[in-house]
Short mmCIF file of C-alpha atoms and ligand atoms in Angstrom, two decimals:
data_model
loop_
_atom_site.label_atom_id
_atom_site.label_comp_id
_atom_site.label_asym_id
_atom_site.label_seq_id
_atom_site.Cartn_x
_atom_site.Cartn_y
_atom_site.Cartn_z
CA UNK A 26 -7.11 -31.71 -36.77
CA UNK A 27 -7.31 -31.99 -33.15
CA UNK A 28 -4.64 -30.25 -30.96
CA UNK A 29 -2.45 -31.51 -28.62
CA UNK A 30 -3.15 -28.77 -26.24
CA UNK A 31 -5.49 -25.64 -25.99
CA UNK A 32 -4.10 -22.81 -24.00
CA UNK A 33 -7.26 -20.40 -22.99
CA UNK A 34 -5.98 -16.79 -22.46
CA UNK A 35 -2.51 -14.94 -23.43
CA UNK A 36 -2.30 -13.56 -20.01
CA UNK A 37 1.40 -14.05 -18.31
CA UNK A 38 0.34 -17.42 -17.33
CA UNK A 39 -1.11 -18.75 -20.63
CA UNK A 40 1.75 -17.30 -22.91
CA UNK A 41 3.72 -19.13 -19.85
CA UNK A 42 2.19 -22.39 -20.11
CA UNK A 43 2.55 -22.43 -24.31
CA UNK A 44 6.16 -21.86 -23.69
CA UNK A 45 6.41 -24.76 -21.80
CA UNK A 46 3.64 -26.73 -23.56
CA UNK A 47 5.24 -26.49 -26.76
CA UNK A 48 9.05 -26.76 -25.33
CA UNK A 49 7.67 -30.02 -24.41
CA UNK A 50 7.05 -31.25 -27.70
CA UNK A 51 3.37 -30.96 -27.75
CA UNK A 52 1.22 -29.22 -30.72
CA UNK A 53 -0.17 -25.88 -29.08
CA UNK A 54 -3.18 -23.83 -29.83
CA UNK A 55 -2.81 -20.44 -27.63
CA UNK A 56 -6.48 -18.82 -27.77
CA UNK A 57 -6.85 -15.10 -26.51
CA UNK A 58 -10.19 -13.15 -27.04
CA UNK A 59 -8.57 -9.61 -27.11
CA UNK A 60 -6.64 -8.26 -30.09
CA UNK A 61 -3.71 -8.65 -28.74
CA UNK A 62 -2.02 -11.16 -26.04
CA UNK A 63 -1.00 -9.69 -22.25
CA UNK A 64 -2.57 -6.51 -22.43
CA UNK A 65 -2.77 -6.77 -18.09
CA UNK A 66 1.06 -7.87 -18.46
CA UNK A 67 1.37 -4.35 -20.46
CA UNK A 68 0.26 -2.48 -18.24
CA UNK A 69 1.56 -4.09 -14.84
CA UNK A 70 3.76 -2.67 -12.46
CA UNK A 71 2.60 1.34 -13.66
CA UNK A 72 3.92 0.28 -17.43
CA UNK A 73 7.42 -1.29 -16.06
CA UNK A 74 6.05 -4.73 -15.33
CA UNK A 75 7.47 -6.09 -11.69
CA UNK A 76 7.43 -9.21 -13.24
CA UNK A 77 9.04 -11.19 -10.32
CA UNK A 78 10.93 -10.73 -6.90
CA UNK A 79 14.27 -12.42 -5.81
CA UNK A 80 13.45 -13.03 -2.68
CA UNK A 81 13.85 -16.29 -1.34
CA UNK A 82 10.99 -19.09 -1.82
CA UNK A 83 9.82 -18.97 1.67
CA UNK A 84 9.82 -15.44 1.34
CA UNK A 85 7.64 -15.30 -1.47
CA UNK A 86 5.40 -18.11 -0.34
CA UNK A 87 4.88 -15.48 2.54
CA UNK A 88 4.23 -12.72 0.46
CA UNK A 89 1.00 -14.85 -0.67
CA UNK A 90 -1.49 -14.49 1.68
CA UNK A 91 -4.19 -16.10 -0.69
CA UNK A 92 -2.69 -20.02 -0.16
CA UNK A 93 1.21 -19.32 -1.03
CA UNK A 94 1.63 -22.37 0.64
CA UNK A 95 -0.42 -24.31 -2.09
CA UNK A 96 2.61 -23.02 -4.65
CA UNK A 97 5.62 -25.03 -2.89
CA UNK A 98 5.71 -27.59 -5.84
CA UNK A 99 5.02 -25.26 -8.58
CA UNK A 100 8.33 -23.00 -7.27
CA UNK A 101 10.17 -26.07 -6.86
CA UNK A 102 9.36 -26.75 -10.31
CA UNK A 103 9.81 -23.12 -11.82
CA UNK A 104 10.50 -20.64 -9.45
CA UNK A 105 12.18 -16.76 -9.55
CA UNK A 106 15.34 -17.79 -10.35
CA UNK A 107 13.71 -19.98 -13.53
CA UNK A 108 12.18 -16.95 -14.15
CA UNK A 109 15.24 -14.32 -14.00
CA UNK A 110 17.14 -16.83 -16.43
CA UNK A 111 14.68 -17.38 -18.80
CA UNK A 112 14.22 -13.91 -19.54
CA UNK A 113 17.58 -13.71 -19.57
CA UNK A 114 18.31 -16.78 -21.92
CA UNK A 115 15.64 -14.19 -24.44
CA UNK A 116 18.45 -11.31 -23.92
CA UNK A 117 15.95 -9.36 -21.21
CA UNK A 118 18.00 -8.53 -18.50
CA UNK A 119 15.89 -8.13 -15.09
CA UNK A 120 17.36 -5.39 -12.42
CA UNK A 121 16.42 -5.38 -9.11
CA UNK A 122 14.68 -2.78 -6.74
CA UNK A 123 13.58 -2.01 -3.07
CA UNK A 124 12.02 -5.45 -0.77
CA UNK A 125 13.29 -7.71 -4.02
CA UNK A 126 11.24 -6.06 -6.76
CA UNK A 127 12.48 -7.53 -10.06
CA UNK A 128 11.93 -5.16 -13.45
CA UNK A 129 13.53 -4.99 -16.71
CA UNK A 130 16.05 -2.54 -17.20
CA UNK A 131 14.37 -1.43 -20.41
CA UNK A 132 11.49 -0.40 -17.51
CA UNK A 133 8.81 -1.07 -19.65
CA UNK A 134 6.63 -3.79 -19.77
CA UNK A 135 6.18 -3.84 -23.14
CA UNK A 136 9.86 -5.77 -23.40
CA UNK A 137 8.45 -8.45 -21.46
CA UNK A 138 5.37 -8.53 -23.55
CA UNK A 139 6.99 -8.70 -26.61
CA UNK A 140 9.55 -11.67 -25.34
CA UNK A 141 6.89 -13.51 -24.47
CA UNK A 142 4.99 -12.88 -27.72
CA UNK A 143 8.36 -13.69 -29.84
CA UNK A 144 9.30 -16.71 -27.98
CA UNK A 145 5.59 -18.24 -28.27
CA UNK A 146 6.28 -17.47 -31.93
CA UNK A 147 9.19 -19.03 -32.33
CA UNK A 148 8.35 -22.32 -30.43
CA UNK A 149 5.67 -22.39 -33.34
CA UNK A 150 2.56 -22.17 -31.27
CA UNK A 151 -0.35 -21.52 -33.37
CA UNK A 152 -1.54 -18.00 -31.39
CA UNK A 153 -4.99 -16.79 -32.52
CA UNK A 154 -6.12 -13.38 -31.17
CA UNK A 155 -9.56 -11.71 -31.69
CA UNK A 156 -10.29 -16.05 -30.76
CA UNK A 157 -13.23 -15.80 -27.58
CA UNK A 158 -14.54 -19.14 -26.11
CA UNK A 159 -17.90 -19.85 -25.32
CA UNK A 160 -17.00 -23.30 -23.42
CA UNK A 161 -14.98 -25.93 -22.84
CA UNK A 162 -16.16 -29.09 -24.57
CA UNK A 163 -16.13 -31.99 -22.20
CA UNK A 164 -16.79 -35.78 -23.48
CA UNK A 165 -17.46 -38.82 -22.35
CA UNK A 166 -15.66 -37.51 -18.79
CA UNK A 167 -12.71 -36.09 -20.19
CA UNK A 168 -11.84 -32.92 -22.14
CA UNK A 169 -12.50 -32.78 -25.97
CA UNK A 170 -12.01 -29.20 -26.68
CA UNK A 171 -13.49 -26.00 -26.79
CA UNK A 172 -16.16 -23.99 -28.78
CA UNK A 173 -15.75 -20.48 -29.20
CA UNK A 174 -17.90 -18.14 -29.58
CA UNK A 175 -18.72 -18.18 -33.23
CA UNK A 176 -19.65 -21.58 -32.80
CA UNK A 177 -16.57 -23.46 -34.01
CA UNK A 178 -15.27 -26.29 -32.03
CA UNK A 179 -11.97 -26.85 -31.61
CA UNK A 180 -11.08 -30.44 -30.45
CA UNK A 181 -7.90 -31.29 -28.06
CA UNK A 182 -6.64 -33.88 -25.72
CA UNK A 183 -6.00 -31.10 -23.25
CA UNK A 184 -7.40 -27.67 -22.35
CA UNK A 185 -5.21 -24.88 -20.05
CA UNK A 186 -7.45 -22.17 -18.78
CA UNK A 187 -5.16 -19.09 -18.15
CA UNK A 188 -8.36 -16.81 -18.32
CA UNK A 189 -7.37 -14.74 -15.35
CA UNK A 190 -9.55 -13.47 -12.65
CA UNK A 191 -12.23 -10.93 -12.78
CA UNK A 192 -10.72 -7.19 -12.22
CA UNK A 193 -9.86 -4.65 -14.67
CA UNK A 194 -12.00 -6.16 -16.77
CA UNK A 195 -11.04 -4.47 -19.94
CA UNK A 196 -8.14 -5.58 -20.54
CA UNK A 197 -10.07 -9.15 -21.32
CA UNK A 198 -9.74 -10.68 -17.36
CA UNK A 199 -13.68 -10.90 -17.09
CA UNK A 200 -14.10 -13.96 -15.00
CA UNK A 201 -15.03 -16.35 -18.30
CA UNK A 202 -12.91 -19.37 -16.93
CA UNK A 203 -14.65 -19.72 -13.71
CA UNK A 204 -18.14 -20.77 -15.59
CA UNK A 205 -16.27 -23.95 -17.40
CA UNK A 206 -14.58 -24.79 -14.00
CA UNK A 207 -18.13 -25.25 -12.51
CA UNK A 208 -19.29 -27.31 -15.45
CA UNK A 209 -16.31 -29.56 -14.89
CA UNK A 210 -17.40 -29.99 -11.40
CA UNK A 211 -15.05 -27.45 -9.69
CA UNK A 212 -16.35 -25.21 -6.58
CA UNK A 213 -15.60 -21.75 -7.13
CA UNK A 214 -14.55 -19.84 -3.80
CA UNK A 215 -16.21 -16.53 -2.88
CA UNK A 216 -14.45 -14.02 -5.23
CA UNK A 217 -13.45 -10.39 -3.69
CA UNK A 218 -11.16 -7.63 -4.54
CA UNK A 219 -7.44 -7.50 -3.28
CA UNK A 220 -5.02 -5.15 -3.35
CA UNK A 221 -7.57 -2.39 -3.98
CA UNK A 222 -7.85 0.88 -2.34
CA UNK A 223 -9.66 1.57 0.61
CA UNK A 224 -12.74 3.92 0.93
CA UNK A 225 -13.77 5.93 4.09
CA UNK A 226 -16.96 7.71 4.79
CA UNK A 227 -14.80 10.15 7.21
CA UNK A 228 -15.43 14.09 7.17
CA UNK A 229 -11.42 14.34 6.58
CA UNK A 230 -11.45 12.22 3.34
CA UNK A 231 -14.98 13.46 2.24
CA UNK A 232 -14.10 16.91 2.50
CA UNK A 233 -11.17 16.22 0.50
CA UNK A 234 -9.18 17.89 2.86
CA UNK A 235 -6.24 15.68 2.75
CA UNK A 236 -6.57 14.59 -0.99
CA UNK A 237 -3.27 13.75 -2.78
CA UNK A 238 -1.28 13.67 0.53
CA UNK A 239 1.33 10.87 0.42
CA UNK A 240 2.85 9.79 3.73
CA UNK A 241 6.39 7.99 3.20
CA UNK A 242 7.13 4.39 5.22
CA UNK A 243 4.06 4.06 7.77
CA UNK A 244 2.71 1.70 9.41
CA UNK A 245 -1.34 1.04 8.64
CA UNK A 246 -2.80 -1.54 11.38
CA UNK A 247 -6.19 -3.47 10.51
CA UNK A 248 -8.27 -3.99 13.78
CA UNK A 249 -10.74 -6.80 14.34
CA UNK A 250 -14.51 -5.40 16.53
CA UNK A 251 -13.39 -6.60 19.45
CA UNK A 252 -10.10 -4.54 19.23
CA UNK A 253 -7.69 -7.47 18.05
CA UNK A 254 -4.73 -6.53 15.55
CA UNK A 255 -5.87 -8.10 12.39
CA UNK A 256 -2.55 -7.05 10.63
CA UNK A 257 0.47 -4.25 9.98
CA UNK A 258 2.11 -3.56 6.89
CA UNK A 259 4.62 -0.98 6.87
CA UNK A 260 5.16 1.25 3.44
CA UNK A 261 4.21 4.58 1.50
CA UNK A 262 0.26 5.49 1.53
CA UNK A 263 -1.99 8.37 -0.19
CA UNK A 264 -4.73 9.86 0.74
CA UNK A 265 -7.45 10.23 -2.46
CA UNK A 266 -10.48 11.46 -2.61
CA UNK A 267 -12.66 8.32 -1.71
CA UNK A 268 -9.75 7.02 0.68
CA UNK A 269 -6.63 5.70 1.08
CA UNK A 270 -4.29 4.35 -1.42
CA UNK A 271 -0.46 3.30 -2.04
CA UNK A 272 1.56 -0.11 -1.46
CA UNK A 273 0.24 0.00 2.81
CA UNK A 274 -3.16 0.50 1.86
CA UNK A 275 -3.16 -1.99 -0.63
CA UNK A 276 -1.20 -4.59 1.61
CA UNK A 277 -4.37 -4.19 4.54
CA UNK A 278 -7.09 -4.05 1.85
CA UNK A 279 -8.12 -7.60 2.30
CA UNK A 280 -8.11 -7.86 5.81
CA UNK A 281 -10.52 -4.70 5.34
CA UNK A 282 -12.62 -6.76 2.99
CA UNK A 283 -12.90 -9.80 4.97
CA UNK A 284 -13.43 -8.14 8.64
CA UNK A 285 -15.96 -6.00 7.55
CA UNK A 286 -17.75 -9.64 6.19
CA UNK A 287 -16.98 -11.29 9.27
CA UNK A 288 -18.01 -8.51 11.90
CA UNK A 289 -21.02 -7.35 9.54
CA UNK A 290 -20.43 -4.04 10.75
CA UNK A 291 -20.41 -0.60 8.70
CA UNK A 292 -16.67 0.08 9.69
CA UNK A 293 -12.80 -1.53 10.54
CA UNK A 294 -10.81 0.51 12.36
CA UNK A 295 -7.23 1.71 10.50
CA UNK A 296 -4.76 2.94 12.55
CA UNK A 297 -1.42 5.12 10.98
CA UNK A 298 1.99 5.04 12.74
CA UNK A 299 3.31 8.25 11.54
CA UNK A 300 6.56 7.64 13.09
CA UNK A 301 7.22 3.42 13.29
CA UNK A 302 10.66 4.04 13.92
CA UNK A 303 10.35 5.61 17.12
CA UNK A 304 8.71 4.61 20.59
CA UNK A 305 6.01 6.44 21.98
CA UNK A 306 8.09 7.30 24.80
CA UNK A 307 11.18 8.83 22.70
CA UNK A 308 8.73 10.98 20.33
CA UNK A 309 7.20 11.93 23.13
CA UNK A 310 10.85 13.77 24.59
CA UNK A 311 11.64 14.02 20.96
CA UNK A 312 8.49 16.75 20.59
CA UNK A 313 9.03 18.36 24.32
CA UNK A 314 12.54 19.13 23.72
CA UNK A 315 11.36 21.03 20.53
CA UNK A 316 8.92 22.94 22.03
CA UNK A 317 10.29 23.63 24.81
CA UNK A 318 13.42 25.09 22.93
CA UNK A 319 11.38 27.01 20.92
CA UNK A 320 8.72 27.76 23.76
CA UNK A 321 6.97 31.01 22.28
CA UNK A 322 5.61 29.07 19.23
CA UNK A 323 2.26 27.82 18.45
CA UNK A 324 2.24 24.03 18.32
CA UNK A 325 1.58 24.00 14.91
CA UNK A 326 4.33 25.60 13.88
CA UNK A 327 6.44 23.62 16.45
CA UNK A 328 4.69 20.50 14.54
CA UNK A 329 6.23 22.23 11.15
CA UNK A 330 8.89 20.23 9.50
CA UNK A 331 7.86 16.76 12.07
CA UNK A 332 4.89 16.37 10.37
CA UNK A 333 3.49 16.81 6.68
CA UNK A 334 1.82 20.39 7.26
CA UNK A 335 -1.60 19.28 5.36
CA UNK A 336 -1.92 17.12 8.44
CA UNK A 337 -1.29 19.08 11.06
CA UNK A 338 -4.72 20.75 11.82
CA UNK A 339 -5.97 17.73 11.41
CA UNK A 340 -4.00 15.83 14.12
CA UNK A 341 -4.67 18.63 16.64
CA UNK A 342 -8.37 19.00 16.13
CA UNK A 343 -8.25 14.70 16.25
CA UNK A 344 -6.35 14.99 19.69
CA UNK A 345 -7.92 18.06 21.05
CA UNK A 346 -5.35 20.54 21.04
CA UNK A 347 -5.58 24.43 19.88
CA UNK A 348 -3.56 25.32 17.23
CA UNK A 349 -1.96 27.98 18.65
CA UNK A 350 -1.40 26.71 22.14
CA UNK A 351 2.29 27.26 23.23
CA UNK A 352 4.87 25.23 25.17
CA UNK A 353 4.29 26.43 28.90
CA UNK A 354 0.59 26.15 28.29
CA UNK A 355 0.58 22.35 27.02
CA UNK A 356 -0.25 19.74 29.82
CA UNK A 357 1.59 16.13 30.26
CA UNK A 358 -1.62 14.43 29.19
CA UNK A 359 -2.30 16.94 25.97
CA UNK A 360 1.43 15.82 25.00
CA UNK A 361 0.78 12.21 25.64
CA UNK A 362 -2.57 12.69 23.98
CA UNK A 363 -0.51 14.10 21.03
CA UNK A 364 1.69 11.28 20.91
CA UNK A 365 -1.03 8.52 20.66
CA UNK A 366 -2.60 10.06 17.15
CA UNK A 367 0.90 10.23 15.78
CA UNK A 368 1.37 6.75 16.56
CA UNK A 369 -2.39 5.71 15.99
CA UNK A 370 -4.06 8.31 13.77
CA UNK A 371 -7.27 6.54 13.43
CA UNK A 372 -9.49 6.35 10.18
CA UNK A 373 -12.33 4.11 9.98
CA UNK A 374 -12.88 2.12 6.60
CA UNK A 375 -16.08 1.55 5.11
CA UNK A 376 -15.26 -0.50 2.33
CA UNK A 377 -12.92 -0.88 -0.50
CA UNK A 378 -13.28 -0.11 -4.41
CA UNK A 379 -14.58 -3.07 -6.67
CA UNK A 380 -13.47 -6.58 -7.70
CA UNK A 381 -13.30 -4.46 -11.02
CA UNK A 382 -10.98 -2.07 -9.95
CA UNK A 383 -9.07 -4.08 -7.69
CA UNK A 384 -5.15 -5.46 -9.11
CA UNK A 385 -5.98 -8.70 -8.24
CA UNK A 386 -9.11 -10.91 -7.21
CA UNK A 387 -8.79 -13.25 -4.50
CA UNK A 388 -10.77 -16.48 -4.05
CA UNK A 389 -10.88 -18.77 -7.69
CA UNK A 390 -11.12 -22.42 -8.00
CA UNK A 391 -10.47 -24.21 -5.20
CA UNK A 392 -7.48 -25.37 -4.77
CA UNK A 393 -8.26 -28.59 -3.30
CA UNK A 394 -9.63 -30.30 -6.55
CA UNK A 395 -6.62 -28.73 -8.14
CA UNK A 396 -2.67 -31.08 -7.96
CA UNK A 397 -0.16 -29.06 -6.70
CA UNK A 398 1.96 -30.68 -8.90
CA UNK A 399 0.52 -30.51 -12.00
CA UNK A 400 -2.06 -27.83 -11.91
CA UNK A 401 -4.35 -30.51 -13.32
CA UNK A 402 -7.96 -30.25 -12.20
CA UNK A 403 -9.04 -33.59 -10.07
CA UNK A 404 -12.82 -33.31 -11.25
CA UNK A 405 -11.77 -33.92 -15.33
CA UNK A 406 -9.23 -35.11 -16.76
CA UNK A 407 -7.54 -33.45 -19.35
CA UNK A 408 -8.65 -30.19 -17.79
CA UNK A 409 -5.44 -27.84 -16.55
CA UNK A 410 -5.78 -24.30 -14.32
CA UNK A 411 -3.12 -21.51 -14.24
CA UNK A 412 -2.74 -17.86 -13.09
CA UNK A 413 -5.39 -15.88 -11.29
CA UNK A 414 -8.21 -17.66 -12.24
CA UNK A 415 -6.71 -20.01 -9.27
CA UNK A 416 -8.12 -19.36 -5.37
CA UNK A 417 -4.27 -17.87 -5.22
CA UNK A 418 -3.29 -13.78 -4.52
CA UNK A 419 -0.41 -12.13 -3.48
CA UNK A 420 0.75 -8.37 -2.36
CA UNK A 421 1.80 -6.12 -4.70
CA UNK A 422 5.45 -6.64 -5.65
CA UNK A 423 5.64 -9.24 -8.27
CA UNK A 424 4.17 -12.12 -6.35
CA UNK A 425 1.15 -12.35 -8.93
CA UNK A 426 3.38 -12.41 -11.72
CA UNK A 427 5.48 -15.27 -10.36
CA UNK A 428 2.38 -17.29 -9.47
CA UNK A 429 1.18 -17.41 -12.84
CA UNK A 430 4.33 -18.02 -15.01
CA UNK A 431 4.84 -20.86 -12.19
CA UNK A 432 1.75 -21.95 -12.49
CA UNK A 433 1.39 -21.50 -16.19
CA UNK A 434 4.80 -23.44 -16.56
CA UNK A 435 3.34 -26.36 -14.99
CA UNK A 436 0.30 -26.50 -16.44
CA UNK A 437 1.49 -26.26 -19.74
CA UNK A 438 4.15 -28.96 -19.07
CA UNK A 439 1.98 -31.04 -17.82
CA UNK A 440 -1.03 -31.04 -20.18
CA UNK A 441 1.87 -31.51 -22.40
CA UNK A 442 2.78 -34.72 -20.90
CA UNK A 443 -1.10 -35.45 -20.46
CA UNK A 444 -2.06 -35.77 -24.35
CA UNK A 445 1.55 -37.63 -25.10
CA UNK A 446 0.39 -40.32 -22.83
CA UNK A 447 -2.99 -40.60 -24.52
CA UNK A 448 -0.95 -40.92 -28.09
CA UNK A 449 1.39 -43.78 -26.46
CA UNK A 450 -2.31 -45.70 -25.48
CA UNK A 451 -3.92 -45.09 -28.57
C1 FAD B 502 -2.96 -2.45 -13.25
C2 FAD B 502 -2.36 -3.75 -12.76
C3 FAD B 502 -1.00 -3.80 -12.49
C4 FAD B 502 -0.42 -4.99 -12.03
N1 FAD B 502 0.90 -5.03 -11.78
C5 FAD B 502 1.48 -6.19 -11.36
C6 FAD B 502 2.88 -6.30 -11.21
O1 FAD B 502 3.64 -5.37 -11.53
N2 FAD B 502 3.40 -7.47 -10.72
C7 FAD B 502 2.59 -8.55 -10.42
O2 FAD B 502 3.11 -9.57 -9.98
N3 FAD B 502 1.26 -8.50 -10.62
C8 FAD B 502 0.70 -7.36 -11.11
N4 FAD B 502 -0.66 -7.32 -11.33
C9 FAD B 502 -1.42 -8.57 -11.25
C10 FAD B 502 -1.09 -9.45 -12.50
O3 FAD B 502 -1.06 -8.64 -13.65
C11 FAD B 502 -2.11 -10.56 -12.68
O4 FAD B 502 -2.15 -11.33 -11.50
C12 FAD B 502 -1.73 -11.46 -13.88
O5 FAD B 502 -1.81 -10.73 -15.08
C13 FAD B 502 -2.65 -12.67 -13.97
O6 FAD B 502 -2.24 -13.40 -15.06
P1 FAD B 502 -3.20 -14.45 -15.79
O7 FAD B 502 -2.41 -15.02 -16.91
O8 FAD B 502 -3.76 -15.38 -14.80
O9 FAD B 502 -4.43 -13.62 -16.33
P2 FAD B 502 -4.59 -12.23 -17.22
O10 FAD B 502 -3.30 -11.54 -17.24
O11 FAD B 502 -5.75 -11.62 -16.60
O12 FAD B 502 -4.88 -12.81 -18.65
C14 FAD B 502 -6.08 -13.49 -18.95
C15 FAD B 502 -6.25 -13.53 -20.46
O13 FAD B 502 -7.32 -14.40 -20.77
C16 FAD B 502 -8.04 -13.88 -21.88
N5 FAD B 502 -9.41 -14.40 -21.85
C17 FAD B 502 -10.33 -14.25 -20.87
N6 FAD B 502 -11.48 -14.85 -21.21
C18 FAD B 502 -11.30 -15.39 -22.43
C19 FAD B 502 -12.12 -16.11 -23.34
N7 FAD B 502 -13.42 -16.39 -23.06
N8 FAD B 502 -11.61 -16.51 -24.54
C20 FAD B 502 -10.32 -16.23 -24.87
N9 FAD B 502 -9.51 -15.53 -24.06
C21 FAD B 502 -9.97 -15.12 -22.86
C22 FAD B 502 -7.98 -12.38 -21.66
O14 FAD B 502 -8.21 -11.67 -22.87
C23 FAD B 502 -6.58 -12.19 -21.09
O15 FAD B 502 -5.64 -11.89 -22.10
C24 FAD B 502 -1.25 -6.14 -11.81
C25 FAD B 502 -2.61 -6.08 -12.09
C26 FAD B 502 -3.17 -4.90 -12.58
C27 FAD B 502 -4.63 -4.85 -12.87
#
């Protein structure tokens, strides 16, 4: 019997788009490879699934620096709000956190997982798990189906590939989608990791000497070669053994990524405002007044309870000053000198971890043979993209999750729509 619709992948934007496939009155086939559906959904958002944010759409559309902009119809069509109710309408209720971060109040993902998985059920999708495709069948210039890996076909008017994009690759996102986009005719953009930690060849990381230190709301600049402020995003960051980690660090990661391909250099400048709140000037009095009231102590002990101690020594041996240096003996310039690190600690970057270990992978199919307002691919007809298999990424903070039940929605909906108007011709 041929389907009306083939979904390809029970990630959060193929479980999406058989929602709204199958809401939509078409006969649904949802395919996953793994043994069980949203395994990256189960373990998103450190096991409590941000699974969207309430800010507004213009908001969010900013908050997706890999072609938000391309999302404006999808939103329109299901957007956070669509999202927030129809959890809701399945009796998950959705609180909400710091900068808009939407989780459910269960705080595991596992609730959303299961939702999902109920819901598909209940709309009577056929879901087969343990189900891998080898390729999309194409015929005669349109979609026919798929074949999967045992070598049975599957035949359907329409085909939704929701196979996600290539990192953490175990949890069944290994890039298989991007193979039958090319044999439809689709150009594949350059993939590369985002929102991944960054790695440093510096003595201070390799020696480990500031492993494990967190530093709370900071500011981490990108710079360009020639000096130019690529970007600054403001929020907590770590220090690990290979790097730099946390929401900041993986905020800048991509501008990391793509200046070190533009400049072809071995390093990008990173530069940490310990202290965004405050002008150079004011820390500057700030730290005087301090030392001077307390003018018999060492500077690092003056520097006790401003700074995290871990990073004390390393700030003074970075600007130049002794540690035990006191008040009367600290020049103008050593204070101003003191000042700059604290506002611009500098660490160069070398590289980030892999498109493996990266939360998201930017770059996908493009997005210009892909309609904004239907997610249906321009090159074959019958052919429908969703999710993160898509040339679309966002920061941490729910703005992948949103893209892909958005996107799923559509697709879905649309591919929907797609095989009932082949019925009505035939
Ligand atoms: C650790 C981690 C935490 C994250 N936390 C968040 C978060 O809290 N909020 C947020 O917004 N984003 C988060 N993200 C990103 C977000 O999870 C992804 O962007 C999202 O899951 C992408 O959804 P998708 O449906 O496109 O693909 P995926 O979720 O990757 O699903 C793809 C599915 O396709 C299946 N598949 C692949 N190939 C085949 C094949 N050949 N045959 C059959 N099935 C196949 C896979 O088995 C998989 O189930 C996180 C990512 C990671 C790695």
């Amino acid at each position: 019997m041929k389907a009306d619709v083939i979904i390809i992948g029970g990630g959060p934007s193929g479980l999406m788009a058989a929602i709204a496939a199958s809401s939509h009155g078409a006969n649904v086939i949802l395919l996953d490879k793994g043994d069980k559906l949203g395994r990256k959904l189960g373990i998103s958002g450190g096991g409590r699934c941000n699974v969207t944010n309430a800010k507004e759409t213009d908001e969010l559309i900013r908050n997706i620096p890999g072609n938000g902009k391309f999302l404006h119809s999808a939103l329109s069509q299901f957007g956070n709000r669509d999202i927030i109710r129809f959890f809701e309408g399945l009796g998950i209720r959705l609180k909400e956190e710091d900068r808009g971060r939407m989780f459910p109040v269960s705080d595991k993902a596992q609730t959303v997982v299961q939702a999902l998985l109920s819901q598909v059920q209940k709309q009577g999708v056929d879901i087969r798990a343990h189900h891998s495709v080898q390729a999309v069948l194409y015929e005669n210039g349109h979609v026919d189906g798929v074949k999967l890996s045992d070598g049975r076909k599957l035949r359907a008017s329409a085909v939704v590939v929701a196979t996600g994009g290539k990192s953490v690759p175990h949890t069944g996102s290994t890039g298989d989608g991007y193979i039958w986009a090319k044999q439809a005719g689709h150009t594949i953009t350059e993939l590369y990791p985002t929102e991944v930690p960054i790695t440093s060849g510096e003595a201070l990381i390799q020696t480990r000497e500031l492993q494990g230190l967190s530093l709370r709301s900071i500011e981490l600049t990108v710079w360009n070669a020639k000096g130019k402020k690529l970007v600054t995003h403001e929020g907590d960051m770590i220090f690990t053994h290979f790097g730099i980690s946390g929401p900041a660090a993986l905020r800048c990661s991509q501008f990391v990524v793509k200046e070190l391909k533009k400049s072809g250099q071995p390093g990008v400048l990173l530069t940490i405002d310990l202290f965004p709140e405050q002008a150079a000037p004011t820390l500057l009095e700030k730290l005087r007044a301090k030392a001077r009231a307390e003018a018999k102590k060492a500077i690092k002990n003056i520097l006790k309870g401003i700074l995290p101690e871990r990073l004390i020594p390393v700030l003074l041996r970075k600007a130049e000053v002794a540690e035990d240096v006191t008040y009367d003996h600290i020049s103008h310039q050593t204070w101003e000198q003191l000042v700059k690190w604290m506002k611009a600690f500098p660490l160069t970057a070398n590289g980030t971890l892999s498109l493996k270990e990266a939360f998201v992978t930017g770059g996908g199919v493009h997005l210009k043979e892909i309609d904004p307002k239907t997610m249906a691919s321009k090159k074959m007809p019958g052919l429908y993209f969703c999710g993160e298999i898509l040339d679309i990424h966002g920061y941490t903070g729910g703005y992948n999750i949103t893209a892909a039940f958005s996107t799923g929605y559509v697709a879905g909906k649309n591919a929907a729509q797609y095989s009932q108007s082949l019925t009505s011709l035939r």
